[in-house]
Short mmCIF file of C-alpha atoms in Angstrom, two decimals:
data_model
loop_
_atom_site.label_atom_id
_atom_site.label_comp_id
_atom_site.label_asym_id
_atom_site.label_seq_id
_atom_site.Cartn_x
_atom_site.Cartn_y
_atom_site.Cartn_z
CA UNK A 1 46.06 -64.05 70.28
CA UNK A 2 48.13 -64.26 73.52
CA UNK A 3 46.87 -62.56 76.60
CA UNK A 4 48.56 -59.15 77.46
CA UNK A 5 49.07 -56.99 80.38
CA UNK A 6 47.73 -53.52 79.41
CA UNK A 7 47.69 -50.06 80.88
CA UNK A 8 45.66 -47.10 79.70
CA UNK A 9 46.83 -43.70 80.57
CA UNK A 10 44.11 -41.04 80.41
CA UNK A 11 41.47 -43.69 80.92
CA UNK A 12 38.75 -41.19 82.02
CA UNK A 13 38.98 -38.96 78.93
CA UNK A 14 37.01 -39.19 75.69
CA UNK A 15 39.74 -41.20 73.91
CA UNK A 16 40.50 -43.34 76.97
CA UNK A 17 36.87 -44.31 77.22
CA UNK A 18 36.88 -45.11 73.57
CA UNK A 19 40.07 -47.30 73.92
CA UNK A 20 37.98 -49.42 76.47
CA UNK A 21 35.02 -49.51 74.19
CA UNK A 22 37.11 -50.69 71.16
CA UNK A 23 39.05 -53.19 73.25
CA UNK A 24 35.82 -54.69 74.45
CA UNK A 25 34.31 -54.84 70.88
CA UNK A 26 37.49 -56.52 69.47
CA UNK A 27 37.65 -58.87 72.51
CA UNK A 28 41.44 -58.30 72.82
CA UNK A 29 42.85 -60.90 75.23
CA UNK A 30 43.85 -59.00 78.37
CA UNK A 31 45.29 -60.77 81.44
CA UNK A 32 45.63 -57.62 83.56
CA UNK A 33 44.19 -54.22 82.87
CA UNK A 34 45.50 -50.99 84.69
CA UNK A 35 43.72 -47.74 84.40
CA UNK A 36 45.62 -44.41 85.03
CA UNK A 37 44.47 -40.79 85.14
CA UNK A 38 45.08 -37.56 87.02
CA UNK A 39 44.79 -37.39 90.78
CA UNK A 40 41.27 -35.95 90.57
CA UNK A 41 40.14 -39.21 88.91
CA UNK A 42 41.84 -41.49 91.38
CA UNK A 43 39.44 -44.01 92.88
CA UNK A 44 36.90 -43.81 90.10
CA UNK A 45 35.33 -47.30 89.17
CA UNK A 46 35.15 -48.19 85.42
CA UNK A 47 33.54 -51.34 84.29
CA UNK A 48 35.08 -53.31 81.47
CA UNK A 49 33.88 -56.74 80.24
CA UNK A 50 31.62 -56.97 83.26
CA UNK A 51 34.42 -56.38 85.66
CA UNK A 52 35.10 -53.31 87.82
CA UNK A 53 38.49 -51.62 87.77
CA UNK A 54 39.80 -48.88 89.90
CA UNK A 55 41.39 -45.75 88.34
CA UNK A 56 44.91 -45.05 89.75
CA UNK A 57 46.71 -41.75 89.89
CA UNK A 58 49.48 -41.67 87.26
CA UNK A 59 52.70 -41.60 89.12
CA UNK A 60 55.93 -43.74 89.17
CA UNK A 61 55.04 -45.53 92.37
CA UNK A 62 51.80 -46.69 91.03
CA UNK A 63 53.56 -48.06 87.94
CA UNK A 64 56.33 -49.89 89.68
CA UNK A 65 54.23 -52.54 91.29
CA UNK A 66 52.42 -53.64 88.20
CA UNK A 67 53.35 -55.98 85.43
CA UNK A 68 52.59 -54.18 82.09
CA UNK A 69 53.45 -55.16 78.55
CA UNK A 70 51.83 -52.37 76.58
CA UNK A 71 50.46 -48.82 77.48
CA UNK A 72 47.92 -46.86 75.39
CA UNK A 73 48.46 -43.09 76.14
CA UNK A 74 45.86 -40.30 75.66
CA UNK A 75 46.61 -37.73 78.33
CA UNK A 76 48.22 -34.98 76.35
CA UNK A 77 51.75 -34.15 75.18
CA UNK A 78 53.17 -32.91 78.46
CA UNK A 79 52.12 -36.12 80.37
CA UNK A 80 53.44 -38.23 77.51
CA UNK A 81 56.77 -36.40 77.42
CA UNK A 82 57.20 -36.98 81.15
CA UNK A 83 55.82 -40.58 81.53
CA UNK A 84 56.41 -42.29 78.22
CA UNK A 85 60.18 -42.48 78.91
CA UNK A 86 59.41 -43.92 82.38
CA UNK A 87 57.24 -46.73 80.95
CA UNK A 88 59.93 -47.33 78.30
CA UNK A 89 62.58 -47.72 80.93
CA UNK A 90 60.51 -50.49 82.55
CA UNK A 91 60.30 -52.41 79.27
CA UNK A 92 56.81 -51.33 78.50
CA UNK A 93 55.83 -50.53 74.79
CA UNK A 94 53.89 -47.19 74.65
CA UNK A 95 51.42 -46.26 71.87
CA UNK A 96 50.89 -42.53 72.27
CA UNK A 97 48.04 -40.61 70.94
CA UNK A 98 49.48 -37.11 71.49
CA UNK A 99 51.67 -35.08 69.23
CA UNK A 100 54.67 -35.36 71.60
CA UNK A 101 56.66 -38.01 69.75
CA UNK A 102 55.31 -37.87 66.14
CA UNK A 103 58.14 -36.24 64.43
CA UNK A 104 60.98 -37.82 66.46
CA UNK A 105 63.38 -39.63 63.98
CA UNK A 106 63.61 -42.71 66.27
CA UNK A 107 59.78 -43.01 66.78
CA UNK A 108 57.64 -44.65 64.09
CA UNK A 109 54.46 -42.77 63.22
CA UNK A 110 52.00 -45.42 62.10
CA UNK A 111 48.74 -46.06 60.36
CA UNK A 112 48.86 -49.96 60.27
CA UNK A 113 47.26 -50.38 56.84
CA UNK A 114 49.60 -47.81 55.33
CA UNK A 115 53.10 -48.36 56.93
CA UNK A 116 52.64 -51.10 59.56
CA UNK A 117 56.24 -52.37 58.72
CA UNK A 118 57.51 -49.42 60.57
CA UNK A 119 56.67 -51.13 63.80
CA UNK A 120 59.41 -53.74 63.44
CA UNK A 121 62.04 -51.07 64.33
CA UNK A 122 60.26 -49.35 67.26
CA UNK A 123 62.21 -48.60 70.40
CA UNK A 124 59.34 -48.86 72.92
CA UNK A 125 57.56 -45.55 72.02
CA UNK A 126 55.11 -45.51 68.94
CA UNK A 127 53.26 -42.46 67.82
CA UNK A 128 49.62 -42.38 66.69
CA UNK A 129 49.11 -39.72 63.96
CA UNK A 130 46.86 -36.73 64.07
CA UNK A 131 43.25 -37.55 63.65
CA UNK A 132 42.74 -35.63 60.32
CA UNK A 133 46.04 -37.02 59.00
CA UNK A 134 44.76 -40.51 59.46
CA UNK A 135 41.70 -39.63 57.53
CA UNK A 136 43.82 -39.14 54.38
CA UNK A 137 46.67 -41.56 54.71
CA UNK A 138 45.02 -44.79 53.29
CA UNK A 139 43.47 -43.14 50.28
CA UNK A 140 46.65 -41.22 49.45
CA UNK A 141 48.75 -44.38 49.81
CA UNK A 142 46.30 -46.36 47.55
CA UNK A 143 46.39 -43.77 44.91
CA UNK A 144 50.13 -43.16 45.21
CA UNK A 145 50.71 -46.74 44.34
CA UNK A 146 49.09 -46.26 40.99
CA UNK A 147 49.68 -42.58 40.01
CA UNK A 148 52.72 -41.42 42.07
CA UNK A 149 51.77 -38.56 44.36
CA UNK A 150 53.45 -35.17 43.66
CA UNK A 151 51.53 -32.71 45.94
CA UNK A 152 48.44 -32.46 48.05
CA UNK A 153 46.13 -29.86 49.53
CA UNK A 154 43.89 -30.50 52.47
CA UNK A 155 40.89 -28.58 53.78
CA UNK A 156 39.37 -30.15 56.99
CA UNK A 157 36.07 -29.98 58.60
CA UNK A 158 36.77 -31.07 62.14
CA UNK A 159 34.28 -32.07 64.78
CA UNK A 160 34.18 -30.59 68.24
CA UNK A 161 34.98 -34.03 69.85
CA UNK A 162 38.37 -33.50 68.39
CA UNK A 163 38.89 -30.92 71.21
CA UNK A 164 37.80 -33.42 73.82
CA UNK A 165 34.98 -32.85 76.39
CA UNK A 166 35.72 -29.02 76.47
CA UNK A 167 34.82 -28.82 72.75
CA UNK A 168 31.64 -30.77 73.26
CA UNK A 169 30.81 -28.61 76.22
CA UNK A 170 31.22 -25.50 74.21
CA UNK A 171 29.11 -26.86 71.41
CA UNK A 172 26.20 -27.41 73.92
CA UNK A 173 26.78 -24.19 75.75
CA UNK A 174 26.65 -22.07 72.52
CA UNK A 175 23.72 -24.11 71.18
CA UNK A 176 21.80 -22.62 74.18
CA UNK A 177 23.18 -19.08 73.23
CA UNK A 178 25.65 -19.17 76.08
CA UNK A 179 29.26 -17.78 75.70
CA UNK A 180 32.00 -20.35 74.97
CA UNK A 181 34.45 -21.33 77.69
CA UNK A 182 36.97 -22.99 75.48
CA UNK A 183 36.85 -21.85 71.91
CA UNK A 184 37.56 -18.11 71.12
CA UNK A 185 34.16 -17.85 69.50
CA UNK A 186 30.77 -19.60 69.52
CA UNK A 187 31.02 -22.90 67.65
CA UNK A 188 27.25 -23.55 67.21
CA UNK A 189 26.10 -22.23 63.74
CA UNK A 190 29.67 -21.26 63.10
CA UNK A 191 33.07 -22.43 61.64
CA UNK A 192 36.39 -21.64 63.12
CA UNK A 193 39.42 -21.54 60.71
CA UNK A 194 41.59 -21.97 63.75
CA UNK A 195 42.67 -25.32 65.32
CA UNK A 196 45.56 -25.03 67.93
CA UNK A 197 47.75 -22.03 67.99
CA UNK A 198 49.02 -20.01 65.18
CA UNK A 199 52.68 -20.22 64.21
CA UNK A 200 54.94 -17.45 62.67
CA UNK A 201 54.24 -18.60 59.14
CA UNK A 202 50.49 -17.91 59.49
CA UNK A 203 49.64 -21.62 59.68
CA UNK A 204 48.27 -23.29 62.79
CA UNK A 205 50.02 -26.11 64.61
CA UNK A 206 47.29 -28.54 63.40
CA UNK A 207 47.96 -27.45 59.86
CA UNK A 208 51.65 -28.04 60.25
CA UNK A 209 51.03 -31.49 61.85
CA UNK A 210 49.15 -32.49 58.62
CA UNK A 211 52.00 -31.20 56.54
CA UNK A 212 54.89 -32.89 58.30
CA UNK A 213 53.02 -36.16 59.39
CA UNK A 214 51.93 -36.92 55.85
CA UNK A 215 55.42 -36.71 54.54
CA UNK A 216 56.68 -38.95 57.30
CA UNK A 217 54.03 -41.65 56.96
CA UNK A 218 53.98 -41.85 53.21
CA UNK A 219 57.91 -41.68 53.15
CA UNK A 220 57.80 -38.81 50.72
CA UNK A 221 60.19 -36.17 52.04
CA UNK A 222 59.86 -33.85 49.06
CA UNK A 223 56.09 -34.03 48.84
CA UNK A 224 54.47 -30.60 48.67
CA UNK A 225 51.67 -30.33 51.30
CA UNK A 226 49.41 -27.55 52.32
CA UNK A 227 46.44 -27.54 54.78
CA UNK A 228 43.64 -25.39 56.05
CA UNK A 229 42.07 -26.82 59.27
CA UNK A 230 38.54 -25.66 60.30
CA UNK A 231 36.55 -26.57 63.33
CA UNK A 232 32.94 -27.15 62.45
CA UNK A 233 29.61 -27.48 64.46
CA UNK A 234 29.43 -31.36 64.24
CA UNK A 235 29.76 -33.38 67.40
CA UNK A 236 31.82 -36.33 65.97
CA UNK A 237 33.79 -37.33 62.74
CA UNK A 238 36.24 -35.42 60.88
CA UNK A 239 35.88 -34.75 57.10
CA UNK A 240 38.66 -33.64 54.72
CA UNK A 241 38.53 -32.37 51.15
CA UNK A 242 41.65 -33.57 49.37
CA UNK A 243 43.20 -32.17 46.16
CA UNK A 244 46.03 -34.55 45.10
CA UNK A 245 48.31 -33.97 42.17
CA UNK A 246 50.21 -36.93 40.64
CA UNK A 247 53.00 -37.60 38.21
CA UNK A 248 50.76 -39.70 36.03
CA UNK A 249 47.54 -39.00 34.34
CA UNK A 250 44.51 -39.94 36.60
CA UNK A 251 42.09 -42.63 35.36
CA UNK A 252 38.90 -42.48 37.51
CA UNK A 253 38.18 -46.23 37.17
CA UNK A 254 41.64 -47.18 38.19
CA UNK A 255 41.48 -44.69 41.15
CA UNK A 256 38.23 -46.21 42.29
CA UNK A 257 39.59 -49.73 41.89
CA UNK A 258 42.74 -48.79 43.96
CA UNK A 259 40.61 -47.31 46.78
CA UNK A 260 38.03 -50.16 46.86
CA UNK A 261 40.76 -52.73 47.15
CA UNK A 262 42.78 -51.04 49.83
CA UNK A 263 42.29 -52.38 53.31
CA UNK A 264 40.34 -50.05 55.80
CA UNK A 265 38.72 -47.93 52.94
CA UNK A 266 35.08 -47.98 52.24
CA UNK A 267 34.24 -46.43 48.77
CA UNK A 268 31.00 -44.47 48.81
CA UNK A 269 31.00 -42.72 45.42
CA UNK A 270 27.61 -42.92 43.54
CA UNK A 271 26.65 -39.15 43.22
CA UNK A 272 23.72 -40.05 41.00
CA UNK A 273 22.05 -41.70 43.92
CA UNK A 274 23.39 -39.08 46.46
CA UNK A 275 25.87 -41.60 47.89
CA UNK A 276 29.00 -39.99 49.24
CA UNK A 277 30.94 -39.97 52.63
CA UNK A 278 29.43 -38.02 55.55
CA UNK A 279 29.93 -37.93 59.34
CA UNK A 280 26.61 -39.67 59.91
CA UNK A 281 27.79 -42.81 58.12
CA UNK A 282 31.31 -42.80 59.59
CA UNK A 283 30.07 -42.42 63.10
CA UNK A 284 31.07 -45.35 65.46
CA UNK A 285 32.92 -47.03 62.43
CA UNK A 286 36.66 -47.82 62.05
CA UNK A 287 36.84 -47.54 58.35
CA UNK A 288 37.94 -44.56 56.18
CA UNK A 289 34.96 -43.50 53.99
CA UNK A 290 36.04 -42.07 50.59
CA UNK A 291 33.98 -40.54 47.80
CA UNK A 292 33.18 -37.54 45.54
CA UNK A 293 35.99 -38.60 43.27
CA UNK A 294 36.55 -36.24 40.38
CA UNK A 295 39.24 -35.04 37.93
CA UNK A 296 40.53 -31.45 38.15
CA UNK A 297 38.83 -29.38 35.47
CA UNK A 298 42.11 -28.12 34.09
CA UNK A 299 44.78 -30.78 34.96
CA UNK A 300 44.37 -34.43 34.10
CA UNK A 301 46.87 -35.41 36.76
CA UNK A 302 44.95 -33.95 39.67
CA UNK A 303 42.14 -35.78 41.55
CA UNK A 304 39.80 -34.29 44.16
CA UNK A 305 38.07 -36.59 46.79
CA UNK A 306 36.33 -36.38 50.17
CA UNK A 307 37.41 -38.46 53.06
CA UNK A 308 35.60 -39.05 56.49
CA UNK A 309 36.51 -40.92 59.63
CA UNK A 310 35.28 -41.15 63.28
CA UNK A 311 37.93 -39.07 64.83
CA UNK A 312 37.55 -40.70 68.27
CA UNK A 313 37.87 -44.14 66.77
CA UNK A 314 39.85 -44.50 63.62
CA UNK A 315 41.34 -41.03 64.26
CA UNK A 316 42.55 -42.04 67.67
CA UNK A 317 41.56 -45.07 69.77
CA UNK A 318 41.00 -47.65 67.04
CA UNK A 319 44.21 -46.79 65.18
CA UNK A 320 46.11 -47.10 68.32
CA UNK A 321 44.45 -50.53 68.99
CA UNK A 322 45.21 -51.61 65.41
CA UNK A 323 48.89 -50.89 66.21
CA UNK A 324 48.65 -52.92 69.30
CA UNK A 325 47.12 -55.79 67.30
CA UNK A 326 49.80 -55.51 64.67
CA UNK A 327 52.47 -55.83 67.45
CA UNK A 328 50.71 -58.84 69.05
CA UNK A 329 50.08 -60.65 65.74
CA UNK A 330 53.65 -60.25 64.60
CA UNK A 331 54.99 -60.98 68.01
CA UNK A 332 56.87 -57.61 68.14
CA UNK A 333 57.51 -56.62 71.78
#
């Protein structure tokens, strides 16, 4: 794999730090690495592969004097909307973790194992999907190829790390019986059926992200999708209960085989021995863990399953880096 010049925007945040961790683990060949963050982080020193790197304030002047091929963004939608076009104008390919570009028609929304071919038509900005959406795309794609997906219902159990450091801080505060500073209610020993702001239709923005992103990634415009997204008192790893209805009758063995043979999925489905997906087995992993497969009690075309991912890795940093690897391996600039 050829050496690249890489920038990380939001390098001091949870996902930014995870970018660096995954890049080091995968030993991505990097010629020059540039770290960007807000002004308050300027001058911080971060060690990567035994070498110290200085964090630069994100501004156009600091971008101008650096040779960059690719940029990994995780600094929020407003920053992405402002700076991704600036990077693009300089010929830099941006892989963005925010929701800013996901539903733009000319921006591919990619889970490499599901729709990596979309990267061949990118126009220098590529969107990383929502973390809970990513948890469901590989299993739904595998099952759609066999049974043809008709509709899907999601119920999520999302960890506090999905809110960044503020969510983790609130978990720790409320564990000590202190008042929350970020969530509207205590999260320790509690569940909040409220992620992001509510829209006029009664759904949250997080729920509508899952609805719209699922259709785009799976290229099923008429797919019926519904979601309920819940924040739970777990530090890391998102779980999703999925009810999928198909056009064909579901055969459990064929479903298991399809999942087992699909890249990125680990099937954990042996309830007789209490084997099923859980956050404690997905933590620090890059795979999608799937199990609890069962047919609907009243409809032989409906399948229910449980899917779990590490939301900081596969749900964010690792998926973005898998996009980067796909671009490099296929010589897509």
